[in-house]
Short mmCIF file of C-alpha atoms and ligand atoms in Angstrom, two decimals:
data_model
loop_
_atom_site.label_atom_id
_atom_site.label_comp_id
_atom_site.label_asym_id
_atom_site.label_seq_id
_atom_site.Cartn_x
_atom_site.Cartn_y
_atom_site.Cartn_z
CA UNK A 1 33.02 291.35 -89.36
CA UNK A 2 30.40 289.62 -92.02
CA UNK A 3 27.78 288.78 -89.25
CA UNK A 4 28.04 292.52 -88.09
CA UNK A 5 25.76 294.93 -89.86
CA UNK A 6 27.95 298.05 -91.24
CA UNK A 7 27.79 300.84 -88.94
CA UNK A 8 25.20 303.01 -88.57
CA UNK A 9 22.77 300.21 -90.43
CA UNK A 10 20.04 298.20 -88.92
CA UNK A 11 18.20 295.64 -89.87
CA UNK A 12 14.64 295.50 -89.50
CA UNK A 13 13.56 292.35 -87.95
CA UNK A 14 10.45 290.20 -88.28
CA UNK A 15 9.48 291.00 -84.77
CA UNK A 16 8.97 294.96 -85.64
CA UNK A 17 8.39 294.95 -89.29
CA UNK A 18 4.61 295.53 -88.31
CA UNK A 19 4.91 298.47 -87.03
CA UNK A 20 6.51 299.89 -90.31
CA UNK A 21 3.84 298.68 -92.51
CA UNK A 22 1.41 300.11 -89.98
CA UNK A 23 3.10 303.57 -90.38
CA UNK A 24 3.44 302.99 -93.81
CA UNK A 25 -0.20 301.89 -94.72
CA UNK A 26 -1.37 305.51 -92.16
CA UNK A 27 1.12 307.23 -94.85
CA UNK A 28 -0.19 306.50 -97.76
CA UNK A 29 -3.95 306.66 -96.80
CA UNK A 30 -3.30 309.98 -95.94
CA UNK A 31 -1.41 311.22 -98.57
CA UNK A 32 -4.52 309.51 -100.98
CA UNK A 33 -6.37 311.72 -98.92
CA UNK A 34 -4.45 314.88 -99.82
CA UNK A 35 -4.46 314.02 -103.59
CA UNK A 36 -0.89 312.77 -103.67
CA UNK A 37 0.50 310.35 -105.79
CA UNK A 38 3.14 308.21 -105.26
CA UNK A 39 6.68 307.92 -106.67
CA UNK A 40 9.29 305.54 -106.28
CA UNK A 41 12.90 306.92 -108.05
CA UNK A 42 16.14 305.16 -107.97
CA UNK A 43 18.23 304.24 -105.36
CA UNK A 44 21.48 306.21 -106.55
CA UNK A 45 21.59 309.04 -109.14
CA UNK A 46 24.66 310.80 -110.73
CA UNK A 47 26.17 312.36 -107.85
CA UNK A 48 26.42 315.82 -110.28
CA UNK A 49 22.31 315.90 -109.18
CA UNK A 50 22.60 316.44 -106.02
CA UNK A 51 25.82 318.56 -106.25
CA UNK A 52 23.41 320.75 -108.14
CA UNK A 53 20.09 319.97 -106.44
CA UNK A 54 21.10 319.68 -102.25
CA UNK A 55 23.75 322.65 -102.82
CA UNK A 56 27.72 322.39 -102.84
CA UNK A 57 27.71 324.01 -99.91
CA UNK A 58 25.92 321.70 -97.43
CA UNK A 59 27.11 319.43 -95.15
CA UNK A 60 25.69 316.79 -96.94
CA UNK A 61 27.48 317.38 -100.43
CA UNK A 62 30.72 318.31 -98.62
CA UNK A 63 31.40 315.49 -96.51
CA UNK A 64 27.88 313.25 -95.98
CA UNK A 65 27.63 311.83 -99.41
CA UNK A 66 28.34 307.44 -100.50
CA UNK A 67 29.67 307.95 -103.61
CA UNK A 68 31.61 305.54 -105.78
CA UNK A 69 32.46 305.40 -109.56
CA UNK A 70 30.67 302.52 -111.25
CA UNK A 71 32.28 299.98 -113.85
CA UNK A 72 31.51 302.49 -116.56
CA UNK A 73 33.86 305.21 -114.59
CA UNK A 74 30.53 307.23 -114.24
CA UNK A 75 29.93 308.76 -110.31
CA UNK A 76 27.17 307.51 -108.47
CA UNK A 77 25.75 309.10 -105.34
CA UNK A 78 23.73 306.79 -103.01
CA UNK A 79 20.83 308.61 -102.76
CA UNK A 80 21.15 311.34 -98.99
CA UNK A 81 17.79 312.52 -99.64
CA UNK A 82 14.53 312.68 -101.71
CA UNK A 83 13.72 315.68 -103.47
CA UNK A 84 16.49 315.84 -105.89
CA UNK A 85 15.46 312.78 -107.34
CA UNK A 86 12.29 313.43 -106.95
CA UNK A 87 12.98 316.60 -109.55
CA UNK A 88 14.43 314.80 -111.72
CA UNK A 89 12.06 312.22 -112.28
CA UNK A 90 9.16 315.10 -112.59
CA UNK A 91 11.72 317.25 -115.58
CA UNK A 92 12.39 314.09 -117.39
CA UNK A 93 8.83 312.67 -117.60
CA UNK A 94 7.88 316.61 -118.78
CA UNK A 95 5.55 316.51 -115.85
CA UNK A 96 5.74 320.34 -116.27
CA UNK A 97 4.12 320.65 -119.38
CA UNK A 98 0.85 319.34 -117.89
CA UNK A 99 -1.57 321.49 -115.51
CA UNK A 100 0.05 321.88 -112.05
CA UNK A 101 0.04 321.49 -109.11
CA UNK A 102 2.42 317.89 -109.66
CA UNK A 103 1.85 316.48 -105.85
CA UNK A 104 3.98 313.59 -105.23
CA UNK A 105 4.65 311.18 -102.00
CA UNK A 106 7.37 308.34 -101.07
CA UNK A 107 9.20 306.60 -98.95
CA UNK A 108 12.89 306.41 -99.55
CA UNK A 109 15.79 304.90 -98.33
CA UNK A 110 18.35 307.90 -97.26
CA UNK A 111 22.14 307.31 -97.07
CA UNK A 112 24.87 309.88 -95.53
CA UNK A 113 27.61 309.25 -93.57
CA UNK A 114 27.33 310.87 -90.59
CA UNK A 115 28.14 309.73 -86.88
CA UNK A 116 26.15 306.92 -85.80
CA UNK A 117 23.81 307.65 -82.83
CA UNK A 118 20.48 307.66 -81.54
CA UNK A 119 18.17 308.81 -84.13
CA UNK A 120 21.14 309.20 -86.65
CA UNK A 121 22.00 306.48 -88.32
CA UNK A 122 24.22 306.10 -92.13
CA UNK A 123 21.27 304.26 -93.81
CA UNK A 124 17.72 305.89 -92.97
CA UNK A 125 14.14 305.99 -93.98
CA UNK A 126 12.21 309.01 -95.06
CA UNK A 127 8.61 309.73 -96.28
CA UNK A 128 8.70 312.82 -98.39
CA UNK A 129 5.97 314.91 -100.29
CA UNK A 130 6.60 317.41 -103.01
CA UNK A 131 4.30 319.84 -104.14
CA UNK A 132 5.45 321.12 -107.62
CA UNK A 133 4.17 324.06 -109.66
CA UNK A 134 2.65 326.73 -107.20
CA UNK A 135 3.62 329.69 -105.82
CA UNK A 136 1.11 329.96 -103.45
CA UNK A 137 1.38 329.53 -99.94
CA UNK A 138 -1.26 327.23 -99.91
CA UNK A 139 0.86 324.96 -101.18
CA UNK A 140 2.96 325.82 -98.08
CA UNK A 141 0.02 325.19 -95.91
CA UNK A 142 -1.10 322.35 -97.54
CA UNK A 143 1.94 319.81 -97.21
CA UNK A 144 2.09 321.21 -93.20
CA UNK A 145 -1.36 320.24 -92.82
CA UNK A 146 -1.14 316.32 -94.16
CA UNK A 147 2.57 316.12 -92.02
CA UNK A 148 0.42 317.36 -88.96
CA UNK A 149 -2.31 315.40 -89.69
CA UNK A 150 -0.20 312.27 -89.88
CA UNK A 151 2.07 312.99 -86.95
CA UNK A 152 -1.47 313.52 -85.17
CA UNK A 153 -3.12 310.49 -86.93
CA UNK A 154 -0.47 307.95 -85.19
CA UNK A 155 -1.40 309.54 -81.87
CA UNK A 156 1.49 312.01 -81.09
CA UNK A 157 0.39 315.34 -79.66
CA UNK A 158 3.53 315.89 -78.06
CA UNK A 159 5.22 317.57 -80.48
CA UNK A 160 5.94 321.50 -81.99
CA UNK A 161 5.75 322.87 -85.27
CA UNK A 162 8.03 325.46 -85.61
CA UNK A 163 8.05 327.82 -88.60
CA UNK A 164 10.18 330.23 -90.24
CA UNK A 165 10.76 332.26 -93.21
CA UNK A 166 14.38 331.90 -94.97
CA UNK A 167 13.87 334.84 -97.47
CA UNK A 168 15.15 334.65 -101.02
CA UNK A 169 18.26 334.94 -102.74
CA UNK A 170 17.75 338.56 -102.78
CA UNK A 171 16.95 339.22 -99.26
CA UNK A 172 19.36 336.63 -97.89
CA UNK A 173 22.45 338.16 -99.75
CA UNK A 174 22.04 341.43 -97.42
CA UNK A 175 21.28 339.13 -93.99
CA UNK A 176 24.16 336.90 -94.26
CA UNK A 177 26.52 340.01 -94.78
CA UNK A 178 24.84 340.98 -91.71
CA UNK A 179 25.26 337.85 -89.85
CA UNK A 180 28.75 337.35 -91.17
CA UNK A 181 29.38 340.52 -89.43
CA UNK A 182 27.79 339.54 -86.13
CA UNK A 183 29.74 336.35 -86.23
CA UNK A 184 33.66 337.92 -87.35
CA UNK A 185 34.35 338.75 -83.34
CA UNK A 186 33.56 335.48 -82.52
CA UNK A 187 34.97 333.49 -85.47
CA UNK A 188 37.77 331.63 -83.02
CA UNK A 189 35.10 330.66 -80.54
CA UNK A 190 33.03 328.58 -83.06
CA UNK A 191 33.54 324.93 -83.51
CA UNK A 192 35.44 323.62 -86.78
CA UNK A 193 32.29 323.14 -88.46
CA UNK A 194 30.75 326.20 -88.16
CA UNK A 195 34.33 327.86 -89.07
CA UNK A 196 33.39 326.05 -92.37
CA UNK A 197 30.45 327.33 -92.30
CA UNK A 198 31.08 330.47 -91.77
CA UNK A 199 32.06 331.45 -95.47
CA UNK A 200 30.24 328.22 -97.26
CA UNK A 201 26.81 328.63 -95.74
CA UNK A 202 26.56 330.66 -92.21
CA UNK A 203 22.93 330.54 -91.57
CA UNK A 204 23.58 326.57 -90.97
CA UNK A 205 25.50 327.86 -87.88
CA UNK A 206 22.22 329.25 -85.83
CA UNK A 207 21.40 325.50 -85.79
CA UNK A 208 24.47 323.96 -84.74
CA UNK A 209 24.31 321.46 -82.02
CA UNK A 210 27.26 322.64 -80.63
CA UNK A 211 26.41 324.56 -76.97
CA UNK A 212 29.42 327.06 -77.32
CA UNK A 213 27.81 328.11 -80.78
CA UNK A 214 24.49 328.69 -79.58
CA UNK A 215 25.57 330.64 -77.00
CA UNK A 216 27.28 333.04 -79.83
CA UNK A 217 23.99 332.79 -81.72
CA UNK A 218 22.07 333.85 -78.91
CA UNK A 219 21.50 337.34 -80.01
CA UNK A 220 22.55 337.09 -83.56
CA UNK A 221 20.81 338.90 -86.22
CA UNK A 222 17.54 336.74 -87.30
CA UNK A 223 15.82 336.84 -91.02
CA UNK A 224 12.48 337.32 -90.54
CA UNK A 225 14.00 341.40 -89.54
CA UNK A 226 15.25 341.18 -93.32
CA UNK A 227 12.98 339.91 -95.25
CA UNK A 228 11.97 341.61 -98.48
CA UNK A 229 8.22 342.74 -98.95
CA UNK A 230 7.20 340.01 -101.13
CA UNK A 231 9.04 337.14 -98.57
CA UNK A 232 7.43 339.25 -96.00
CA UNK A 233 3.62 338.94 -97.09
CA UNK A 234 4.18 335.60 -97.77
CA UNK A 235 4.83 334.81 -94.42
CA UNK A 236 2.19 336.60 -93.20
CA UNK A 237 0.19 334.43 -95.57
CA UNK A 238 1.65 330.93 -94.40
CA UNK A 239 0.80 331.88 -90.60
CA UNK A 240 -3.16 333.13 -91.69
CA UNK A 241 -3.39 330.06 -93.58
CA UNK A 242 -2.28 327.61 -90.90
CA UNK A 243 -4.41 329.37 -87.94
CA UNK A 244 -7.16 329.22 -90.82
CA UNK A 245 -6.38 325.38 -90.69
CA UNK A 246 -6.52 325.63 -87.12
CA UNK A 247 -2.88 324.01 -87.04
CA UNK A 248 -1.08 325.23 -83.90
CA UNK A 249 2.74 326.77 -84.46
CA UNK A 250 5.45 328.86 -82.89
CA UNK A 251 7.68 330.94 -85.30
CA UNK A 252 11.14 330.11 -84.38
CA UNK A 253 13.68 332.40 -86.35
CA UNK A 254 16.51 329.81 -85.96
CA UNK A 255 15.16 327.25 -88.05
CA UNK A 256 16.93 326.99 -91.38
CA UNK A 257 17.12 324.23 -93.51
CA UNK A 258 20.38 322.34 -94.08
CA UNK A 259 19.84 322.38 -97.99
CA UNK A 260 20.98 325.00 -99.92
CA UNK A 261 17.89 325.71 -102.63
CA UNK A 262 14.94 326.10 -99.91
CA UNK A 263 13.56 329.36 -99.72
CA UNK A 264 10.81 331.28 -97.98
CA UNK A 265 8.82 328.87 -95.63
CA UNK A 266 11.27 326.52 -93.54
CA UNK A 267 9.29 324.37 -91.09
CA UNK A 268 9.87 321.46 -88.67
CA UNK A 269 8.24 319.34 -86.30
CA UNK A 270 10.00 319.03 -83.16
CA UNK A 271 9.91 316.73 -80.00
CA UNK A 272 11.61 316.89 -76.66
CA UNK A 273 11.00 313.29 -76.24
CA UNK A 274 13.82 311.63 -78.31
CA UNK A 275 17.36 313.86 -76.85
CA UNK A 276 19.32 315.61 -79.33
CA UNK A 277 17.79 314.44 -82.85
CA UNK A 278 14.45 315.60 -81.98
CA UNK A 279 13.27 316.83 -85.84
CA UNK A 280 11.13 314.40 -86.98
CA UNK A 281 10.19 315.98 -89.73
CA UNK A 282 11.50 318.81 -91.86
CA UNK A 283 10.43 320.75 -94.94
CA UNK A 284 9.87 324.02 -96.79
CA UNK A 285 9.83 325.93 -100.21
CA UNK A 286 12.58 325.65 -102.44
CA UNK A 287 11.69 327.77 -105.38
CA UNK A 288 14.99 327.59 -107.01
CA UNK A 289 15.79 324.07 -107.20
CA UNK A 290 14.15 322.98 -110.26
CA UNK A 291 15.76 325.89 -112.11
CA UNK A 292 19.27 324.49 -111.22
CA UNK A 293 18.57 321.02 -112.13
CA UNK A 294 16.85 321.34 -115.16
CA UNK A 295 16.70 324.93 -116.25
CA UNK A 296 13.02 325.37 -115.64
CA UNK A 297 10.89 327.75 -113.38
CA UNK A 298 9.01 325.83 -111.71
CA UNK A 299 8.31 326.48 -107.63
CA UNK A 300 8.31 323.76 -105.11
CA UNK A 301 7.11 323.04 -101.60
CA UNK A 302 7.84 319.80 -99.21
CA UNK A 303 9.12 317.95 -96.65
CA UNK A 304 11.11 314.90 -95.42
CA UNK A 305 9.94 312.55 -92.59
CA UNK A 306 12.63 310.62 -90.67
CA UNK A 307 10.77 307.28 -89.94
CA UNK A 308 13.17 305.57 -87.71
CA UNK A 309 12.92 308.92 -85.30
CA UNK A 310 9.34 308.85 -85.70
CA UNK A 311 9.45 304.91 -84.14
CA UNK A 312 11.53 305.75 -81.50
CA UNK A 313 9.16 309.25 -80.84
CA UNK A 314 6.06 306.33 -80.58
CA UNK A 315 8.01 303.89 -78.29
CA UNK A 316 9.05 306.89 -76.02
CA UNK A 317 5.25 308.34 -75.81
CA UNK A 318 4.45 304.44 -75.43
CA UNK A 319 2.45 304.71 -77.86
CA UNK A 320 1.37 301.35 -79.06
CA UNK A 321 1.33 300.25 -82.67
CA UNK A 322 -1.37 297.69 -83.31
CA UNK A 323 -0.38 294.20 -83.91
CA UNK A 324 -1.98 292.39 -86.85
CA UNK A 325 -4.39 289.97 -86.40
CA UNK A 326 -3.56 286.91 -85.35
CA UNK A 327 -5.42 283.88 -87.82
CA UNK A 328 -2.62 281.54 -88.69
CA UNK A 329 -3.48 278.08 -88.58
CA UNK A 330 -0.70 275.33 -88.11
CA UNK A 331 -1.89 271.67 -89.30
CA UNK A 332 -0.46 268.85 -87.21
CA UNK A 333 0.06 265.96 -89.18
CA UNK A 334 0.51 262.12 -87.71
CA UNK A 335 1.35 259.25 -90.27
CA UNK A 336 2.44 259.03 -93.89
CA UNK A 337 -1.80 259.32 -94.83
CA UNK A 338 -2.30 262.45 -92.89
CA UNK A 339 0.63 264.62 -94.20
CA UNK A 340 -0.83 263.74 -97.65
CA UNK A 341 -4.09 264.94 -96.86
CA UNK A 342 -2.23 267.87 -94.91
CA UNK A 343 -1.15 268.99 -97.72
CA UNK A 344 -4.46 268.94 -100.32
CA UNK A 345 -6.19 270.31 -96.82
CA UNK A 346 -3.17 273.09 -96.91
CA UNK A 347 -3.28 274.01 -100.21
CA UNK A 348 -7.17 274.33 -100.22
CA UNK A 349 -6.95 276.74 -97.07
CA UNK A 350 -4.57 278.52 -98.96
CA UNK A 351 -6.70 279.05 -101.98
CA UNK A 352 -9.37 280.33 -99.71
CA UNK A 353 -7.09 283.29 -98.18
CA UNK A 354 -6.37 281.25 -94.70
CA UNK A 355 -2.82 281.73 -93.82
CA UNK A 356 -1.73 278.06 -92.79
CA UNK A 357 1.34 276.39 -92.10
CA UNK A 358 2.40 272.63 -91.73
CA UNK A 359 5.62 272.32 -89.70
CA UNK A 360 8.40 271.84 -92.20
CA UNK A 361 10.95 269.98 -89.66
CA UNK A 362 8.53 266.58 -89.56
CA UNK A 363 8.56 267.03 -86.11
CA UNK A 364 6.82 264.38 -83.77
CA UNK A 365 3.36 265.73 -82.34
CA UNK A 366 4.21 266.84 -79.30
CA UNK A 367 6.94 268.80 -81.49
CA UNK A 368 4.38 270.19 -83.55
CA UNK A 369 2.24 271.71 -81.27
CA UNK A 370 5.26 273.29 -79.71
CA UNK A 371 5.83 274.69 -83.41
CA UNK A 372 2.51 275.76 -83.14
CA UNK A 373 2.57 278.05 -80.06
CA UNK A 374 5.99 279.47 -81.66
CA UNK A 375 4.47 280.84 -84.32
CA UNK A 376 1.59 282.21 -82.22
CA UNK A 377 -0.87 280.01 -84.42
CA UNK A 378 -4.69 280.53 -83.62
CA UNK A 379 -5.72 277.39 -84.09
CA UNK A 380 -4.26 274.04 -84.72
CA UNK A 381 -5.85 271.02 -86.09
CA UNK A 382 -4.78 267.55 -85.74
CA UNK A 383 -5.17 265.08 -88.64
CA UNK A 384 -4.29 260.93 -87.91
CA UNK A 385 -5.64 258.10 -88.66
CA UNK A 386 -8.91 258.17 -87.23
CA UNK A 387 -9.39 261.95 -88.72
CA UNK A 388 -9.16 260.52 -92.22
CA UNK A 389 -11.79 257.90 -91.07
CA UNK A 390 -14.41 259.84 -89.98
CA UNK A 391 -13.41 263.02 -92.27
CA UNK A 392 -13.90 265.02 -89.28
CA UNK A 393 -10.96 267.23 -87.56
CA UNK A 394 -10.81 268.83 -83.82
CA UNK A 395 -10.08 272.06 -84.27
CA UNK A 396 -7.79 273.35 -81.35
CA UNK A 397 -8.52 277.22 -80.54
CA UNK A 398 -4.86 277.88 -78.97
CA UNK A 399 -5.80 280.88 -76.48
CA UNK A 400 -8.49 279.58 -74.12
CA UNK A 401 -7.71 275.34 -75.45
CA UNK A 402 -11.77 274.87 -76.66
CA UNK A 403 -11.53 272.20 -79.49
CA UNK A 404 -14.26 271.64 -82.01
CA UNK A 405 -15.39 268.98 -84.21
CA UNK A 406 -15.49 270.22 -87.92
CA UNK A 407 -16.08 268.15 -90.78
CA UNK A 408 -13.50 268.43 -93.99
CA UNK A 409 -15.96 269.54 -96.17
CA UNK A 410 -16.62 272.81 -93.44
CA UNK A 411 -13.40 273.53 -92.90
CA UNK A 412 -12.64 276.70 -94.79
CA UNK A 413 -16.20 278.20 -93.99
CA UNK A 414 -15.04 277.46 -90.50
CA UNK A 415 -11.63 278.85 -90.53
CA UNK A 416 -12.83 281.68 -92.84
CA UNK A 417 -13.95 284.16 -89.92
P1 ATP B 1 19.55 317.08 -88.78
O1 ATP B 1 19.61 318.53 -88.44
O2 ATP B 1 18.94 316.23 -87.70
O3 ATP B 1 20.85 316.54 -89.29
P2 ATP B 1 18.74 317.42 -91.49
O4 ATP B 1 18.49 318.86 -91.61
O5 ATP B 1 20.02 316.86 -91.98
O6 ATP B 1 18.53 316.96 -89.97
P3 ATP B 1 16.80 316.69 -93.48
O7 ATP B 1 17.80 316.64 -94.55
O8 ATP B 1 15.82 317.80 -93.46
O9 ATP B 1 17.53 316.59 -92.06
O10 ATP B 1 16.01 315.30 -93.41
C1 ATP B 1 14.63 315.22 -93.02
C2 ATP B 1 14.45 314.27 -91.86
O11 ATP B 1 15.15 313.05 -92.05
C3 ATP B 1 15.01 314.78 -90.53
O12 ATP B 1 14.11 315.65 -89.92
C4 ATP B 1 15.16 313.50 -89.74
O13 ATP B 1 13.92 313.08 -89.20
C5 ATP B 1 15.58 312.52 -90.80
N1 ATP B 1 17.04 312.33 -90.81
C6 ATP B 1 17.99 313.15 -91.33
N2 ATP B 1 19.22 312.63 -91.19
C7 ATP B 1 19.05 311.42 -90.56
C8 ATP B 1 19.94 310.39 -90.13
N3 ATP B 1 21.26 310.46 -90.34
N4 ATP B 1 19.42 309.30 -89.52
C9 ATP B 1 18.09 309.19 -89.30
N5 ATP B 1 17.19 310.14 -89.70
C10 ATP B 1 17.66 311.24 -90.30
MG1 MG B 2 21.88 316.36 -91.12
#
């Protein structure tokens, strides 16, 4: 029990952490690129936030959500996802008051109990982008365009966007009537969930995992036939604006977003490469959010990227994340004289920017060198007796074995490249 991880955790090991700040690094560049600025918000709110902000209604609120009361009998939500705190953090710094658009990117952790499995874990990693303040559907287009440029950035091409319109409050009211209706005949047929659903939040159910439900969806009722004029033009406008972009889409009328404040544009990226969780990345508009948080009209448009479903979308393309560059340099010390030196020879390399180790364990030589191909060291360099003499060092290059004499005093100009 305390050497096992809880489930649905993972820890992210030395051996692969390059490959997250590799993603992470393309991330940010290219949100820089965009004009976004980043945002780092606390790791649990009060859970009342995202009662408010995700919806009462979802699946995360109703049954997803770590919460706990705190010493100070106050409840605390770990945070499930990023835009309610994101919100926040943009009404209580009276970002609103300047001149908008507010565009904002992070990385998060995510937390929601859900069952463990592949690409679904309990603790989870999302970048996110928000754009606040516009109504436009530029905005819209603008936060697809830097998740497609990303997703194509990192050299996936196998993947879909898929886009849909979720109306409004106003047009929704009369389509989930309608779909209600569709669904009463088949109300015993649906899975438990969905019979949740069906009351709480019934367009969830067109995207239910469950086979038996998709079958009863099949010929459901779709929004897009009820959308009202202005939810109508605006998608006409999100479509002109992508092909403008020359961004390649499908319009899938099943796509609606788990959260309860999104409206108009719903969007996801989709692969067939990674089974059943294959949305890497999900978004939309949700121009009634920041209303119910904080009471002030102000539209938004984003979306969330799942990164540990992106990593296992690059290892099943095989697509191979660069390794960093190998330049460590391991000193090999022999005699009480030559660790002493070591270390002012260390600490000089150090100043310089050379990433250098001396083995820590006092191993013999033989021991060291062994150290030395462990940690995948570039080159090693030997200091004894007769180093100190001549103030001259071999310098071992470990891949092809080529040694070179280098004098002390060209040591750093030497390891420098
Ligand atoms: P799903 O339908 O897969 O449950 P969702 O609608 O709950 O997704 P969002 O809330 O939109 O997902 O989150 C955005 C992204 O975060 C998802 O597209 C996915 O990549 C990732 N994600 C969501 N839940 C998990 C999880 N439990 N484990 C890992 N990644 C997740
Ligand atoms: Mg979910």
């Amino acid at each position: 029990m305390l050497t096992k991880a809880p489930r649905g955790t993972k820890d992210i090991m030395p051996d692969q952490i390059y490959k997250w700040h590799f993603i992470e690094n393309k991330f940010a560049a290219i949100c820089r690129k965009y004009g976004f600025e980043e945002i780092r918000t606390p790791i649990f709110e009060h859970t009342e936030l995202f009662q408010r902000g995700v919806g009462d209604t979802t699946d995360i609120v109703q049954k997803e959500m770590y919460t706990f009361e705190d010493n100070g009998h106050r409840s605390i939500t770990l945070k499930p996802e990023g835009t309610s705190s994101t919100v926040r953090a943009f009404l209580e710094s009276k970002q609103y008051a300047e001149s908008q658009p507010t565009k904002y990117y992070y990385e998060t952790q995510c937390f929601r109990y859900e069952k463990p499995q592949s690409g679904r874990l309990r603790e989870f990693h999302q970048f996110g982008v928000e754009v606040f303040g516009s109504k436009s559907m530029l905005a819209d287009a603008e936060v697809i365009a830097l998740a497609n440029d990303f997703l194509t950035d990192m050299g996936i091409e196998d993947i879909e966007l898929r886009i849909n319109s979720v109306g409004c409050p106003k047009c929704r009211e009369t389509y989930r009537k309608a779909l209600q209706d569709f669904l009463k005949p088949n109300y015993d047929n649906l899975c438990e969930t969905c019979k949740d659903r069906y009351e709480r939040n019934p367009m969830r159910i067109l995207d239910c995992k469950n086979e038996s439900c998709q079958e009863i969806v099949k010929n459901a009722p779709m929004m897009l036939d009820y959308l009202c004029d202005d939810c109508k033009e605006s998608f006409e406008q999100i479509k002109n604006y992508l092909t403008a972009s020359e961004i390649e889409y499908t319009v899938d009328p099943k796509i609606v977003r788990g959260l309860d404040y999104y409206t108009k544009t719903a969007f996801e990226f989709v692969s067939n490469n990674i089974g059943a969780q294959g949305t890497v990345c999900g978004g939309g508009r949700y121009d009634n959010l920041i209303k119910e948080v904080g009471d002030i009209d102000v539209p938004g448009v984003g979306f969330g990227l799942g990164i540990e479903r992106l990593i296992l979308l690059l290892d099943a393309l095989s697509i191979e994340i660069p390794k960093p560059l190998n330049d460590k340099v391991l000193i090999a010390v022999m005699g009480e004289n030559a660790k002493l030196f070591g270390l002012k020879l260390l600490s000089d390399l150090r100043k310089n920017g050379i990433s250098s180790q001396m083995d820590l364990m006092e191993r013999n030589i033989k021991g060291q060198f062994k150290f030395a191909n462990k940690i995948n060291a570039k080159y090693t360099i030997v200091i004894g007796d007769n180093e100190l003499e001549t103030e001259t060092v071999s310098v071992k290059n470990m891949a092809d074995s080529s040694q070179k004499q280098v004098k002390f005093d060209d040591l750093v100009k030497e390891l420098s490249h």
